[in-house]
mmCIF file of C-alpha atoms in Angstrom:
data_model
loop_
_atom_site.group_PDB
_atom_site.id
_atom_site.type_symbol
_atom_site.label_atom_id
_atom_site.label_comp_id
_atom_site.label_asym_id
_atom_site.label_seq_id
_atom_site.Cartn_x
_atom_site.Cartn_y
_atom_site.Cartn_z
ATOM 1 C CA LEU A 439 31.348 10.615 23.575
ATOM 2 C CA THR A 440 30.278 11.729 20.097
ATOM 3 C CA GLY A 441 26.959 10.157 19.111
ATOM 4 C CA VAL A 442 26.175 8.827 22.615
ATOM 5 C CA ASN A 443 22.559 9.016 23.796
ATOM 6 C CA LEU A 444 22.402 10.233 27.397
ATOM 7 C CA ARG A 445 18.730 11.220 27.205
ATOM 8 C CA GLY A 446 17.244 11.497 30.701
ATOM 9 C CA ALA A 447 20.550 10.746 32.484
ATOM 10 C CA ASP A 448 21.404 12.129 35.924
ATOM 11 C CA LEU A 449 24.597 14.144 35.456
ATOM 12 C CA ARG A 450 24.182 16.516 38.397
ATOM 13 C CA ASP A 451 27.343 18.188 39.694
ATOM 14 C CA MET A 452 29.517 16.668 36.924
ATOM 15 C CA ASP A 453 32.509 18.542 35.520
ATOM 16 C CA PHE A 454 32.631 18.426 31.718
ATOM 17 C CA SER A 455 34.749 21.564 31.385
ATOM 18 C CA MET A 456 36.662 21.804 28.089
ATOM 19 C CA SER A 457 35.045 18.550 26.838
ATOM 20 C CA ASN A 458 33.762 17.841 23.349
ATOM 21 C CA LEU A 459 30.118 16.787 23.737
ATOM 22 C CA ARG A 460 29.166 17.618 20.158
ATOM 23 C CA GLY A 461 26.520 15.262 18.752
ATOM 24 C CA ILE A 462 25.387 13.848 22.112
ATOM 25 C CA ASP A 463 21.671 13.532 22.895
ATOM 26 C CA LEU A 464 21.161 15.411 26.173
ATOM 27 C CA ARG A 465 17.374 15.823 26.009
ATOM 28 C CA GLU A 466 15.707 15.798 29.420
ATOM 29 C CA VAL A 467 19.070 15.254 31.176
ATOM 30 C CA ASP A 468 19.671 16.610 34.690
ATOM 31 C CA LEU A 469 22.827 18.729 34.533
ATOM 32 C CA SER A 470 22.001 20.869 37.569
ATOM 33 C CA ARG A 471 25.085 22.536 39.067
ATOM 34 C CA ALA A 472 27.332 20.955 36.391
ATOM 35 C CA ARG A 473 30.457 22.717 35.100
ATOM 36 C CA LEU A 474 30.531 23.003 31.318
ATOM 37 C CA ILE A 475 33.091 25.807 31.051
ATOM 38 C CA GLY A 476 34.489 26.016 27.515
ATOM 39 C CA THR A 477 32.665 22.823 26.486
ATOM 40 C CA ASN A 478 31.794 22.136 22.839
ATOM 41 C CA LEU A 479 28.025 21.591 22.779
ATOM 42 C CA ALA A 480 27.545 22.677 19.165
ATOM 43 C CA GLY A 481 24.427 21.112 17.676
ATOM 44 C CA VAL A 482 23.528 19.291 20.909
ATOM 45 C CA ASP A 483 19.854 18.745 21.792
ATOM 46 C CA LEU A 484 19.387 20.012 25.356
ATOM 47 C CA SER A 485 15.608 20.397 25.113
ATOM 48 C CA ARG A 486 13.812 20.051 28.453
ATOM 49 C CA ALA A 487 17.166 19.580 30.267
ATOM 50 C CA ASN A 488 17.574 20.755 33.854
ATOM 51 C CA LEU A 489 20.335 23.370 33.717
ATOM 52 C CA THR A 490 19.769 24.936 37.149
ATOM 53 C CA GLY A 491 23.004 26.536 38.347
ATOM 54 C CA VAL A 492 25.061 25.330 35.358
ATOM 55 C CA ASP A 493 28.221 27.209 34.377
ATOM 56 C CA LEU A 494 28.351 27.429 30.564
ATOM 57 C CA SER A 495 30.833 30.306 30.407
ATOM 58 C CA GLY A 496 32.843 30.198 27.204
ATOM 59 C CA ALA A 497 30.930 27.164 25.906
ATOM 60 C CA ASP A 498 29.978 26.665 22.249
ATOM 61 C CA LEU A 499 26.213 26.180 21.992
ATOM 62 C CA SER A 500 25.970 27.145 18.323
ATOM 63 C CA GLU A 501 23.082 25.374 16.573
ATOM 64 C CA ALA A 502 22.092 23.711 19.895
ATOM 65 C CA ASP A 503 18.444 23.193 20.909
ATOM 66 C CA LEU A 504 17.533 24.860 24.206
ATOM 67 C CA SER A 505 13.767 24.455 23.858
ATOM 68 C CA GLU A 506 11.821 24.441 27.125
ATOM 69 C CA VAL A 507 14.959 25.080 29.203
ATOM 70 C CA ASP A 508 15.136 27.477 32.157
ATOM 71 C CA LEU A 509 18.342 29.528 31.817
ATOM 72 C CA SER A 510 17.527 31.930 34.664
ATOM 73 C CA GLU A 511 20.329 30.580 36.906
ATOM 74 C CA VAL A 512 22.829 29.711 34.151
ATOM 75 C CA ASN A 513 26.172 31.466 33.602
ATOM 76 C CA LEU A 514 26.271 32.239 29.859
ATOM 77 C CA ARG A 515 29.181 34.709 29.934
ATOM 78 C CA GLY A 516 31.159 34.414 26.691
ATOM 79 C CA THR A 517 28.973 31.574 25.384
ATOM 80 C CA ASN A 518 28.485 31.182 21.619
ATOM 81 C CA LEU A 519 24.719 31.023 20.995
ATOM 82 C CA THR A 520 24.822 31.540 17.211
ATOM 83 C CA GLY A 521 21.920 29.706 15.571
ATOM 84 C CA THR A 522 20.717 28.239 18.878
ATOM 85 C CA THR A 523 17.029 27.270 19.031
ATOM 86 C CA PHE A 524 15.012 28.945 21.771
ATOM 87 C CA CYS A 525 11.378 27.839 22.119
ATOM 88 C CA LYS A 526 9.617 28.355 25.421
ATOM 89 C CA THR A 527 13.087 29.022 26.870
ATOM 90 C CA THR A 528 13.360 31.128 30.016
ATOM 91 C CA MET A 529 16.236 33.548 29.536
ATOM 92 C CA PRO A 530 18.546 34.780 32.356
ATOM 93 C CA ASP A 531 16.483 37.985 32.697
ATOM 94 C CA GLY A 532 13.297 35.936 33.197
ATOM 95 C CA VAL A 533 11.834 36.621 29.738
ATOM 96 C CA ILE A 534 10.455 33.607 27.880
ATOM 97 C CA ASP A 535 11.827 33.442 24.312
ATOM 98 C CA ASN A 536 9.544 31.789 21.772
ATOM 99 C CA SER A 537 11.516 32.843 18.688
ATOM 100 C CA GLY A 538 12.399 29.303 17.624
ATOM 101 C CA CYS A 539 8.895 27.848 17.906
#
């Protein structure tokens, strides 16, 4: 799926565990309740995506864009967030992170 544009797609409840989604445009996509366990999302643009109830445990989100995303119900256990952009992002503890703005 490298290079595919899924901007605005409805991917609710999908299971992408252990997939390589690197380079995919996932802006404004609905991934609510999706399973992305161990998924490679390095460099992916997830800005304004709906990630309600998503399981990202063990995923690689290095250099990804999580601007304007609510992560309050997201499982981030063991997730690589190195170099990830946070701008107006609601963190799991409810704090809004504007560090990447």
